[in-house]
Amino acid sequence: MSAQSLHRSAREALLGWQTPNAADESLRHTMLAFLDSAPLGCLREHAPGHITASSLVLSEDGQQVLLTLHPRVGRWIQLGGHCEAADETVVGAALREATEESGIEGLRIDPILLSAHTHPITCSLGQPTRHLDLRFLVWAENDAPIVVSDESTDLRWWPVDALPETAERETIDHLVQLARLRSR
């Protein structure tokens, strides 16, 4: 477990990603170039920007999505966060974050990258940075009980077709569509 194994796994995830459109293909190449120039780019200590790992958590039947009301962002978003030095892979980091933030044991993660996104943010370092977010699909049992962590203001299951007003609706809708295509 090291920054090198995280870095290697992030590259592998991006290299294996079958992008759905030209914009995502461009983003894939941009993230690969970032990793080529940033050997520690998977750790939050890399202040100019760093890879993060997120999970779209869906119920087994695909009808519910688990969202967190993020205290910094102030919106309902997918679960996820920073890779840690103890994480061996970005897939492992995404699953760890989903488990920690939901309290659900036995989550199942699809190891193939679902989506990627980049956004500016002031995160736990207290200075402006950029998150280069790798997003994975995670499945939970229907009606899995959840536990709100100290990283969240709230945590709830939402019907995929009835997201809250303060959800990052376009992002969640897009991720759900990608997940449905993958599960066919």
Short mmCIF file of N, CA and C in Angstrom, two decimals:
data_model
loop_
_atom_site.label_atom_id
_atom_site.label_comp_id
_atom_site.label_asym_id
_atom_site.label_seq_id
_atom_site.Cartn_x
_atom_site.Cartn_y
_atom_site.Cartn_z
N MET A 1 0.84 -1.18 0.00
CA MET A 1 0.00 0.00 0.00
C MET A 1 0.88 1.24 0.00
N SER A 2 0.67 2.06 -0.99
CA SER A 2 1.53 3.22 -1.10
C SER A 2 0.93 4.21 -2.10
N ALA A 3 1.56 5.37 -2.13
CA ALA A 3 1.15 6.36 -3.12
C ALA A 3 1.34 5.79 -4.53
N GLN A 4 2.35 4.94 -4.70
CA GLN A 4 2.62 4.36 -6.01
C GLN A 4 1.51 3.40 -6.44
N SER A 5 1.01 2.58 -5.52
CA SER A 5 -0.06 1.64 -5.90
C SER A 5 -1.37 2.39 -6.19
N LEU A 6 -1.65 3.43 -5.44
CA LEU A 6 -2.82 4.27 -5.73
C LEU A 6 -2.69 4.90 -7.12
N HIS A 7 -1.53 5.46 -7.37
CA HIS A 7 -1.25 6.11 -8.65
C HIS A 7 -1.43 5.10 -9.79
N ARG A 8 -0.84 3.94 -9.64
CA ARG A 8 -0.94 2.89 -10.67
C ARG A 8 -2.40 2.49 -10.90
N SER A 9 -3.15 2.34 -9.82
CA SER A 9 -4.55 1.92 -9.95
C SER A 9 -5.40 3.01 -10.60
N ALA A 10 -5.11 4.27 -10.32
CA ALA A 10 -5.84 5.37 -10.95
C ALA A 10 -5.57 5.38 -12.46
N ARG A 11 -4.32 5.20 -12.84
CA ARG A 11 -3.97 5.12 -14.27
C ARG A 11 -4.69 3.94 -14.93
N GLU A 12 -4.68 2.79 -14.27
CA GLU A 12 -5.33 1.60 -14.83
C GLU A 12 -6.84 1.83 -15.00
N ALA A 13 -7.46 2.46 -14.00
CA ALA A 13 -8.90 2.74 -14.09
C ALA A 13 -9.19 3.65 -15.28
N LEU A 14 -8.39 4.68 -15.44
CA LEU A 14 -8.60 5.62 -16.55
C LEU A 14 -8.29 4.98 -17.90
N LEU A 15 -7.24 4.16 -17.96
CA LEU A 15 -6.90 3.49 -19.22
C LEU A 15 -7.98 2.50 -19.64
N GLY A 16 -8.65 1.88 -18.67
CA GLY A 16 -9.69 0.91 -18.96
C GLY A 16 -11.08 1.50 -19.15
N TRP A 17 -11.23 2.79 -18.93
CA TRP A 17 -12.54 3.44 -19.01
C TRP A 17 -12.99 3.58 -20.45
N GLN A 18 -14.13 3.00 -20.76
CA GLN A 18 -14.75 3.15 -22.08
C GLN A 18 -15.63 4.39 -22.02
N THR A 19 -15.08 5.51 -22.42
CA THR A 19 -15.78 6.79 -22.31
C THR A 19 -16.98 6.84 -23.24
N PRO A 20 -18.09 7.43 -22.78
CA PRO A 20 -19.30 7.46 -23.59
C PRO A 20 -19.36 8.58 -24.62
N ASN A 21 -18.43 9.55 -24.54
CA ASN A 21 -18.50 10.68 -25.47
C ASN A 21 -17.14 11.38 -25.56
N ALA A 22 -17.03 12.31 -26.49
CA ALA A 22 -15.76 13.01 -26.74
C ALA A 22 -15.31 13.85 -25.53
N ALA A 23 -16.25 14.46 -24.82
CA ALA A 23 -15.89 15.28 -23.65
C ALA A 23 -15.25 14.41 -22.57
N ASP A 24 -15.83 13.23 -22.32
CA ASP A 24 -15.25 12.34 -21.32
C ASP A 24 -13.91 11.78 -21.79
N GLU A 25 -13.77 11.55 -23.08
CA GLU A 25 -12.48 11.07 -23.61
C GLU A 25 -11.41 12.14 -23.39
N SER A 26 -11.76 13.39 -23.61
CA SER A 26 -10.82 14.49 -23.37
C SER A 26 -10.46 14.56 -21.88
N LEU A 27 -11.46 14.43 -21.02
CA LEU A 27 -11.21 14.43 -19.58
C LEU A 27 -10.30 13.27 -19.18
N ARG A 28 -10.52 12.11 -19.76
CA ARG A 28 -9.69 10.93 -19.47
C ARG A 28 -8.23 11.24 -19.79
N HIS A 29 -7.99 11.82 -20.96
CA HIS A 29 -6.61 12.15 -21.35
C HIS A 29 -6.02 13.23 -20.44
N THR A 30 -6.82 14.20 -20.04
CA THR A 30 -6.36 15.25 -19.14
C THR A 30 -5.95 14.65 -17.79
N MET A 31 -6.78 13.74 -17.26
CA MET A 31 -6.45 13.12 -15.97
C MET A 31 -5.21 12.23 -16.08
N LEU A 32 -5.05 11.53 -17.18
CA LEU A 32 -3.84 10.72 -17.38
C LEU A 32 -2.60 11.62 -17.45
N ALA A 33 -2.71 12.75 -18.13
CA ALA A 33 -1.59 13.69 -18.19
C ALA A 33 -1.27 14.25 -16.80
N PHE A 34 -2.31 14.55 -16.03
CA PHE A 34 -2.11 15.01 -14.65
C PHE A 34 -1.32 13.95 -13.87
N LEU A 35 -1.75 12.70 -13.94
CA LEU A 35 -1.07 11.64 -13.20
C LEU A 35 0.37 11.47 -13.67
N ASP A 36 0.61 11.62 -14.97
CA ASP A 36 1.98 11.52 -15.48
C ASP A 36 2.89 12.59 -14.90
N SER A 37 2.31 13.74 -14.54
CA SER A 37 3.11 14.83 -14.00
C SER A 37 3.08 14.91 -12.47
N ALA A 38 2.30 14.06 -11.83
CA ALA A 38 2.11 14.16 -10.37
C ALA A 38 2.17 12.79 -9.71
N PRO A 39 3.36 12.31 -9.38
CA PRO A 39 3.49 10.99 -8.75
C PRO A 39 2.72 10.87 -7.42
N LEU A 40 2.49 11.99 -6.73
CA LEU A 40 1.74 11.97 -5.47
C LEU A 40 0.33 12.52 -5.67
N GLY A 41 -0.14 12.54 -6.90
CA GLY A 41 -1.42 13.14 -7.25
C GLY A 41 -2.65 12.44 -6.73
N CYS A 42 -2.49 11.30 -6.07
CA CYS A 42 -3.65 10.62 -5.48
C CYS A 42 -3.82 10.96 -4.00
N LEU A 43 -2.94 11.76 -3.47
CA LEU A 43 -3.01 12.10 -2.04
C LEU A 43 -3.41 13.56 -1.86
N ARG A 44 -4.21 13.82 -0.84
CA ARG A 44 -4.70 15.19 -0.61
C ARG A 44 -3.57 16.17 -0.36
N GLU A 45 -2.42 15.69 0.05
CA GLU A 45 -1.28 16.57 0.29
C GLU A 45 -0.77 17.22 -1.00
N HIS A 46 -1.16 16.68 -2.15
CA HIS A 46 -0.77 17.28 -3.42
C HIS A 46 -1.69 18.48 -3.65
N ALA A 47 -1.27 19.63 -3.14
CA ALA A 47 -2.12 20.82 -3.06
C ALA A 47 -2.66 21.34 -4.39
N PRO A 48 -1.92 21.26 -5.51
CA PRO A 48 -2.49 21.79 -6.76
C PRO A 48 -3.74 21.04 -7.22
N GLY A 49 -3.91 19.83 -6.74
CA GLY A 49 -5.06 19.00 -7.11
C GLY A 49 -4.76 17.56 -6.79
N HIS A 50 -5.82 16.76 -6.66
CA HIS A 50 -5.59 15.36 -6.33
C HIS A 50 -6.79 14.51 -6.74
N ILE A 51 -6.49 13.25 -6.99
CA ILE A 51 -7.52 12.26 -7.33
C ILE A 51 -8.36 12.01 -6.09
N THR A 52 -9.67 11.95 -6.27
CA THR A 52 -10.59 11.53 -5.21
C THR A 52 -11.39 10.33 -5.73
N ALA A 53 -12.04 9.62 -4.81
CA ALA A 53 -12.76 8.39 -5.18
C ALA A 53 -14.19 8.47 -4.67
N SER A 54 -15.15 8.39 -5.59
CA SER A 54 -16.57 8.49 -5.24
C SER A 54 -17.32 7.24 -5.63
N SER A 55 -18.50 7.09 -5.02
CA SER A 55 -19.36 5.93 -5.28
C SER A 55 -20.80 6.37 -5.48
N LEU A 56 -21.38 5.92 -6.57
CA LEU A 56 -22.82 6.04 -6.75
C LEU A 56 -23.39 4.77 -6.13
N VAL A 57 -24.03 4.90 -4.97
CA VAL A 57 -24.59 3.73 -4.27
C VAL A 57 -26.05 3.59 -4.67
N LEU A 58 -26.35 2.46 -5.31
CA LEU A 58 -27.71 2.15 -5.72
C LEU A 58 -28.21 0.93 -4.97
N SER A 59 -29.53 0.89 -4.76
CA SER A 59 -30.14 -0.31 -4.20
C SER A 59 -30.09 -1.42 -5.25
N GLU A 60 -30.13 -2.66 -4.80
CA GLU A 60 -30.08 -3.82 -5.71
C GLU A 60 -31.05 -3.69 -6.86
N ASP A 61 -32.26 -3.20 -6.59
CA ASP A 61 -33.27 -3.10 -7.64
C ASP A 61 -33.09 -1.86 -8.52
N GLY A 62 -32.10 -1.03 -8.20
CA GLY A 62 -31.81 0.16 -9.00
C GLY A 62 -32.81 1.28 -8.86
N GLN A 63 -33.71 1.18 -7.89
CA GLN A 63 -34.77 2.19 -7.73
C GLN A 63 -34.42 3.30 -6.74
N GLN A 64 -33.42 3.06 -5.89
CA GLN A 64 -33.04 4.03 -4.86
C GLN A 64 -31.56 4.37 -4.99
N VAL A 65 -31.23 5.62 -4.71
CA VAL A 65 -29.85 6.07 -4.70
C VAL A 65 -29.56 6.67 -3.32
N LEU A 66 -28.40 6.36 -2.78
CA LEU A 66 -28.02 6.87 -1.47
C LEU A 66 -27.20 8.14 -1.67
N LEU A 67 -27.68 9.24 -1.08
CA LEU A 67 -27.01 10.53 -1.21
C LEU A 67 -26.70 11.10 0.17
N THR A 68 -25.63 11.86 0.22
CA THR A 68 -25.24 12.54 1.44
C THR A 68 -25.43 14.05 1.26
N LEU A 69 -25.91 14.69 2.31
CA LEU A 69 -25.98 16.16 2.31
C LEU A 69 -24.62 16.63 2.81
N HIS A 70 -23.80 17.05 1.88
CA HIS A 70 -22.41 17.37 2.18
C HIS A 70 -22.32 18.70 2.92
N PRO A 71 -21.64 18.73 4.08
CA PRO A 71 -21.60 19.96 4.89
C PRO A 71 -20.90 21.12 4.20
N ARG A 72 -19.87 20.86 3.40
CA ARG A 72 -19.15 21.94 2.72
C ARG A 72 -19.84 22.40 1.46
N VAL A 73 -20.37 21.43 0.71
CA VAL A 73 -20.99 21.72 -0.58
C VAL A 73 -22.41 22.23 -0.40
N GLY A 74 -23.11 21.73 0.65
CA GLY A 74 -24.48 22.16 0.92
C GLY A 74 -25.51 21.57 -0.02
N ARG A 75 -25.15 20.51 -0.70
CA ARG A 75 -26.06 19.85 -1.63
C ARG A 75 -26.01 18.35 -1.41
N TRP A 76 -27.03 17.65 -1.93
CA TRP A 76 -27.08 16.19 -1.89
C TRP A 76 -26.21 15.66 -3.03
N ILE A 77 -25.19 14.87 -2.68
CA ILE A 77 -24.26 14.35 -3.68
C ILE A 77 -23.98 12.87 -3.40
N GLN A 78 -23.26 12.23 -4.31
CA GLN A 78 -22.85 10.85 -4.12
C GLN A 78 -21.80 10.78 -3.00
N LEU A 79 -21.58 9.59 -2.48
CA LEU A 79 -20.61 9.39 -1.41
C LEU A 79 -19.20 9.37 -2.00
N GLY A 80 -18.23 9.72 -1.18
CA GLY A 80 -16.84 9.66 -1.65
C GLY A 80 -15.95 10.62 -0.91
N GLY A 81 -14.69 10.58 -1.29
CA GLY A 81 -13.74 11.48 -0.64
C GLY A 81 -12.31 11.19 -1.04
N HIS A 82 -11.41 11.59 -0.16
CA HIS A 82 -9.99 11.50 -0.43
C HIS A 82 -9.47 10.07 -0.36
N CYS A 83 -8.50 9.79 -1.20
CA CYS A 83 -7.73 8.56 -1.08
C CYS A 83 -6.80 8.73 0.12
N GLU A 84 -6.55 7.66 0.81
CA GLU A 84 -5.65 7.67 1.97
C GLU A 84 -4.41 6.86 1.64
N ALA A 85 -3.31 7.19 2.29
CA ALA A 85 -2.05 6.47 2.05
C ALA A 85 -2.21 4.97 2.29
N ALA A 86 -3.12 4.57 3.17
CA ALA A 86 -3.34 3.15 3.47
C ALA A 86 -4.17 2.43 2.39
N ASP A 87 -4.79 3.18 1.48
CA ASP A 87 -5.56 2.57 0.40
C ASP A 87 -4.61 2.00 -0.64
N GLU A 88 -4.87 0.78 -1.06
CA GLU A 88 -4.02 0.18 -2.08
C GLU A 88 -4.44 0.62 -3.48
N THR A 89 -5.76 0.80 -3.68
CA THR A 89 -6.27 1.17 -5.00
C THR A 89 -7.35 2.24 -4.87
N VAL A 90 -7.65 2.89 -5.99
CA VAL A 90 -8.74 3.86 -5.98
C VAL A 90 -10.09 3.16 -5.83
N VAL A 91 -10.21 1.95 -6.35
CA VAL A 91 -11.44 1.18 -6.16
C VAL A 91 -11.63 0.90 -4.67
N GLY A 92 -10.57 0.50 -4.00
CA GLY A 92 -10.62 0.27 -2.55
C GLY A 92 -10.95 1.53 -1.79
N ALA A 93 -10.41 2.66 -2.23
CA ALA A 93 -10.70 3.95 -1.58
C ALA A 93 -12.17 4.30 -1.74
N ALA A 94 -12.73 4.09 -2.94
CA ALA A 94 -14.15 4.39 -3.17
C ALA A 94 -15.04 3.51 -2.29
N LEU A 95 -14.70 2.23 -2.19
CA LEU A 95 -15.49 1.32 -1.36
C LEU A 95 -15.35 1.67 0.12
N ARG A 96 -14.15 2.01 0.56
CA ARG A 96 -13.93 2.42 1.96
C ARG A 96 -14.76 3.65 2.28
N GLU A 97 -14.70 4.65 1.40
CA GLU A 97 -15.46 5.89 1.62
C GLU A 97 -16.97 5.59 1.69
N ALA A 98 -17.47 4.77 0.77
CA ALA A 98 -18.90 4.45 0.76
C ALA A 98 -19.31 3.73 2.04
N THR A 99 -18.48 2.81 2.50
CA THR A 99 -18.78 2.07 3.74
C THR A 99 -18.72 2.99 4.95
N GLU A 100 -17.67 3.81 5.03
CA GLU A 100 -17.55 4.74 6.16
C GLU A 100 -18.69 5.73 6.21
N GLU A 101 -19.07 6.28 5.07
CA GLU A 101 -20.08 7.34 5.04
C GLU A 101 -21.51 6.81 5.14
N SER A 102 -21.71 5.52 4.86
CA SER A 102 -23.08 4.97 4.89
C SER A 102 -23.34 4.07 6.09
N GLY A 103 -22.29 3.48 6.65
CA GLY A 103 -22.46 2.50 7.72
C GLY A 103 -22.95 1.15 7.21
N ILE A 104 -23.02 0.98 5.90
CA ILE A 104 -23.52 -0.27 5.32
C ILE A 104 -22.36 -1.24 5.12
N GLU A 105 -22.48 -2.41 5.70
CA GLU A 105 -21.49 -3.48 5.48
C GLU A 105 -21.94 -4.30 4.28
N GLY A 106 -20.99 -4.89 3.59
CA GLY A 106 -21.31 -5.79 2.49
C GLY A 106 -21.65 -5.10 1.18
N LEU A 107 -21.25 -3.84 1.02
CA LEU A 107 -21.44 -3.17 -0.27
C LEU A 107 -20.62 -3.90 -1.33
N ARG A 108 -21.11 -3.88 -2.57
CA ARG A 108 -20.40 -4.49 -3.68
C ARG A 108 -20.06 -3.41 -4.71
N ILE A 109 -18.80 -3.36 -5.08
CA ILE A 109 -18.36 -2.31 -6.02
C ILE A 109 -18.03 -2.93 -7.37
N ASP A 110 -18.43 -2.24 -8.42
CA ASP A 110 -18.02 -2.59 -9.77
C ASP A 110 -16.66 -1.93 -9.98
N PRO A 111 -15.61 -2.70 -10.22
CA PRO A 111 -14.26 -2.13 -10.30
C PRO A 111 -13.97 -1.34 -11.57
N ILE A 112 -14.91 -1.32 -12.51
CA ILE A 112 -14.70 -0.57 -13.75
C ILE A 112 -15.23 0.85 -13.55
N LEU A 113 -14.40 1.81 -13.89
CA LEU A 113 -14.74 3.22 -13.71
C LEU A 113 -16.08 3.54 -14.39
N LEU A 114 -16.96 4.18 -13.65
CA LEU A 114 -18.27 4.58 -14.18
C LEU A 114 -18.20 5.94 -14.84
N SER A 115 -17.49 6.87 -14.20
CA SER A 115 -17.46 8.25 -14.66
C SER A 115 -16.29 8.97 -14.00
N ALA A 116 -15.99 10.14 -14.51
CA ALA A 116 -14.96 10.99 -13.91
C ALA A 116 -15.44 12.44 -13.98
N HIS A 117 -14.91 13.25 -13.09
CA HIS A 117 -15.31 14.66 -13.03
C HIS A 117 -14.19 15.43 -12.34
N THR A 118 -14.07 16.67 -12.69
CA THR A 118 -13.11 17.53 -11.99
C THR A 118 -13.81 18.83 -11.59
N HIS A 119 -13.46 19.31 -10.41
CA HIS A 119 -14.09 20.54 -9.91
C HIS A 119 -13.18 21.23 -8.90
N PRO A 120 -13.23 22.56 -8.88
CA PRO A 120 -12.46 23.30 -7.87
C PRO A 120 -13.17 23.20 -6.53
N ILE A 121 -12.39 23.20 -5.46
CA ILE A 121 -12.97 23.11 -4.11
C ILE A 121 -11.91 23.55 -3.10
N THR A 122 -12.36 24.03 -1.98
CA THR A 122 -11.48 24.22 -0.84
C THR A 122 -11.78 23.06 0.09
N CYS A 123 -10.88 22.10 0.15
CA CYS A 123 -11.15 20.90 0.94
C CYS A 123 -10.45 20.99 2.28
N SER A 124 -10.19 19.87 2.88
CA SER A 124 -9.69 19.82 4.26
C SER A 124 -8.33 20.47 4.45
N LEU A 125 -7.60 20.73 3.38
CA LEU A 125 -6.32 21.42 3.53
C LEU A 125 -6.51 22.90 3.83
N GLY A 126 -7.73 23.42 3.59
CA GLY A 126 -8.02 24.82 3.85
C GLY A 126 -7.58 25.76 2.77
N GLN A 127 -7.13 25.23 1.65
CA GLN A 127 -6.72 26.08 0.53
C GLN A 127 -7.39 25.59 -0.75
N PRO A 128 -7.63 26.51 -1.68
CA PRO A 128 -8.27 26.11 -2.93
C PRO A 128 -7.44 25.05 -3.65
N THR A 129 -8.12 24.06 -4.18
CA THR A 129 -7.47 22.97 -4.90
C THR A 129 -8.44 22.48 -5.96
N ARG A 130 -8.13 21.38 -6.58
CA ARG A 130 -9.01 20.77 -7.58
C ARG A 130 -9.09 19.29 -7.28
N HIS A 131 -10.34 18.79 -7.24
CA HIS A 131 -10.57 17.35 -7.11
C HIS A 131 -10.73 16.75 -8.50
N LEU A 132 -10.00 15.70 -8.77
CA LEU A 132 -10.14 14.93 -9.99
C LEU A 132 -10.80 13.63 -9.55
N ASP A 133 -12.10 13.58 -9.67
CA ASP A 133 -12.92 12.55 -9.05
C ASP A 133 -13.14 11.36 -9.97
N LEU A 134 -12.77 10.18 -9.49
CA LEU A 134 -13.05 8.92 -10.18
C LEU A 134 -14.27 8.31 -9.51
N ARG A 135 -15.29 8.01 -10.29
CA ARG A 135 -16.58 7.58 -9.75
C ARG A 135 -16.88 6.13 -10.13
N PHE A 136 -17.28 5.36 -9.12
CA PHE A 136 -17.55 3.94 -9.29
C PHE A 136 -18.99 3.63 -8.90
N LEU A 137 -19.50 2.53 -9.42
CA LEU A 137 -20.84 2.06 -9.12
C LEU A 137 -20.78 1.07 -7.97
N VAL A 138 -21.61 1.29 -6.94
CA VAL A 138 -21.66 0.43 -5.77
C VAL A 138 -23.10 -0.01 -5.55
N TRP A 139 -23.27 -1.27 -5.21
CA TRP A 139 -24.61 -1.83 -4.97
C TRP A 139 -24.79 -2.16 -3.50
N ALA A 140 -25.97 -1.86 -2.99
CA ALA A 140 -26.35 -2.18 -1.60
C ALA A 140 -27.65 -2.98 -1.64
N GLU A 141 -27.88 -3.77 -0.62
CA GLU A 141 -29.14 -4.49 -0.52
C GLU A 141 -30.29 -3.50 -0.45
N ASN A 142 -31.44 -3.88 -1.01
CA ASN A 142 -32.62 -3.04 -0.91
C ASN A 142 -32.91 -2.75 0.56
N ASP A 143 -33.26 -1.52 0.86
CA ASP A 143 -33.61 -1.08 2.22
C ASP A 143 -32.48 -1.31 3.22
N ALA A 144 -31.23 -1.28 2.76
CA ALA A 144 -30.10 -1.42 3.69
C ALA A 144 -30.15 -0.28 4.70
N PRO A 145 -30.06 -0.60 6.00
CA PRO A 145 -30.06 0.47 7.00
C PRO A 145 -28.78 1.30 6.90
N ILE A 146 -28.92 2.59 7.11
CA ILE A 146 -27.79 3.51 7.00
C ILE A 146 -27.51 4.18 8.33
N VAL A 147 -26.29 4.66 8.47
CA VAL A 147 -25.87 5.40 9.67
C VAL A 147 -25.18 6.67 9.18
N VAL A 148 -25.68 7.81 9.61
CA VAL A 148 -25.09 9.09 9.23
C VAL A 148 -23.74 9.23 9.91
N SER A 149 -22.70 9.48 9.12
CA SER A 149 -21.35 9.64 9.68
C SER A 149 -21.12 11.10 10.06
N ASP A 150 -20.01 11.36 10.72
CA ASP A 150 -19.68 12.73 11.08
C ASP A 150 -19.19 13.54 9.87
N GLU A 151 -19.07 12.89 8.70
CA GLU A 151 -18.66 13.58 7.48
C GLU A 151 -19.86 14.13 6.71
N SER A 152 -21.07 13.94 7.25
CA SER A 152 -22.27 14.29 6.53
C SER A 152 -23.24 15.04 7.43
N THR A 153 -23.99 15.95 6.83
CA THR A 153 -25.07 16.62 7.55
C THR A 153 -26.28 15.71 7.63
N ASP A 154 -26.52 14.94 6.57
CA ASP A 154 -27.63 13.99 6.51
C ASP A 154 -27.29 12.94 5.45
N LEU A 155 -28.02 11.85 5.49
CA LEU A 155 -27.80 10.74 4.57
C LEU A 155 -29.15 10.07 4.37
N ARG A 156 -29.54 9.88 3.10
CA ARG A 156 -30.86 9.28 2.83
C ARG A 156 -30.86 8.52 1.53
N TRP A 157 -31.78 7.52 1.50
CA TRP A 157 -32.13 6.85 0.25
C TRP A 157 -33.15 7.72 -0.45
N TRP A 158 -32.99 7.94 -1.74
CA TRP A 158 -33.92 8.72 -2.54
C TRP A 158 -34.34 7.88 -3.75
N PRO A 159 -35.62 7.97 -4.15
CA PRO A 159 -36.02 7.33 -5.41
C PRO A 159 -35.21 7.98 -6.55
N VAL A 160 -34.69 7.18 -7.47
CA VAL A 160 -33.87 7.75 -8.54
C VAL A 160 -34.64 8.73 -9.42
N ASP A 161 -35.96 8.63 -9.42
CA ASP A 161 -36.76 9.55 -10.23
C ASP A 161 -37.41 10.65 -9.39
N ALA A 162 -36.99 10.81 -8.14
CA ALA A 162 -37.54 11.87 -7.28
C ALA A 162 -36.44 12.39 -6.35
N LEU A 163 -35.41 12.96 -6.95
CA LEU A 163 -34.29 13.49 -6.18
C LEU A 163 -34.69 14.79 -5.49
N PRO A 164 -34.04 15.11 -4.38
CA PRO A 164 -34.37 16.36 -3.68
C PRO A 164 -33.97 17.58 -4.51
N GLU A 165 -34.63 18.70 -4.22
CA GLU A 165 -34.35 19.95 -4.94
C GLU A 165 -32.88 20.35 -4.86
N THR A 166 -32.24 20.10 -3.73
CA THR A 166 -30.85 20.53 -3.56
C THR A 166 -29.84 19.45 -3.95
N ALA A 167 -30.28 18.49 -4.73
CA ALA A 167 -29.34 17.47 -5.23
C ALA A 167 -28.58 18.02 -6.43
N GLU A 168 -27.39 17.51 -6.63
CA GLU A 168 -26.69 17.79 -7.88
C GLU A 168 -27.37 16.92 -8.93
N ARG A 169 -28.56 17.34 -9.25
CA ARG A 169 -29.51 16.55 -10.06
C ARG A 169 -28.93 16.08 -11.39
N GLU A 170 -28.32 16.98 -12.13
CA GLU A 170 -27.79 16.61 -13.45
C GLU A 170 -26.72 15.53 -13.30
N THR A 171 -25.84 15.68 -12.33
CA THR A 171 -24.78 14.69 -12.09
C THR A 171 -25.37 13.35 -11.69
N ILE A 172 -26.27 13.35 -10.72
CA ILE A 172 -26.85 12.09 -10.23
C ILE A 172 -27.65 11.42 -11.34
N ASP A 173 -28.45 12.18 -12.08
CA ASP A 173 -29.22 11.60 -13.19
C ASP A 173 -28.28 10.95 -14.21
N HIS A 174 -27.20 11.64 -14.53
CA HIS A 174 -26.24 11.11 -15.50
C HIS A 174 -25.60 9.81 -14.99
N LEU A 175 -25.20 9.80 -13.73
CA LEU A 175 -24.58 8.60 -13.16
C LEU A 175 -25.56 7.44 -13.12
N VAL A 176 -26.81 7.71 -12.77
CA VAL A 176 -27.83 6.65 -12.75
C VAL A 176 -28.04 6.09 -14.16
N GLN A 177 -28.07 6.97 -15.17
CA GLN A 177 -28.21 6.50 -16.56
C GLN A 177 -27.04 5.60 -16.95
N LEU A 178 -25.83 6.01 -16.61
CA LEU A 178 -24.66 5.19 -16.90
C LEU A 178 -24.74 3.84 -16.19
N ALA A 179 -25.18 3.85 -14.93
CA ALA A 179 -25.31 2.61 -14.16
C ALA A 179 -26.33 1.68 -14.81
N ARG A 180 -27.45 2.24 -15.26
CA ARG A 180 -28.48 1.41 -15.91
C ARG A 180 -27.98 0.80 -17.19
N LEU A 181 -27.19 1.55 -17.95
CA LEU A 181 -26.62 1.00 -19.18
C LEU A 181 -25.65 -0.13 -18.86
N ARG A 182 -24.89 0.04 -17.80
CA ARG A 182 -23.91 -0.98 -17.43
C ARG A 182 -24.58 -2.26 -16.96
N SER A 183 -25.73 -2.15 -16.26
CA SER A 183 -26.34 -3.35 -15.69
C SER A 183 -27.21 -4.12 -16.68
N ARG A 184 -27.28 -3.66 -17.90
CA ARG A 184 -28.05 -4.41 -18.90
C ARG A 184 -27.33 -5.65 -19.33
#
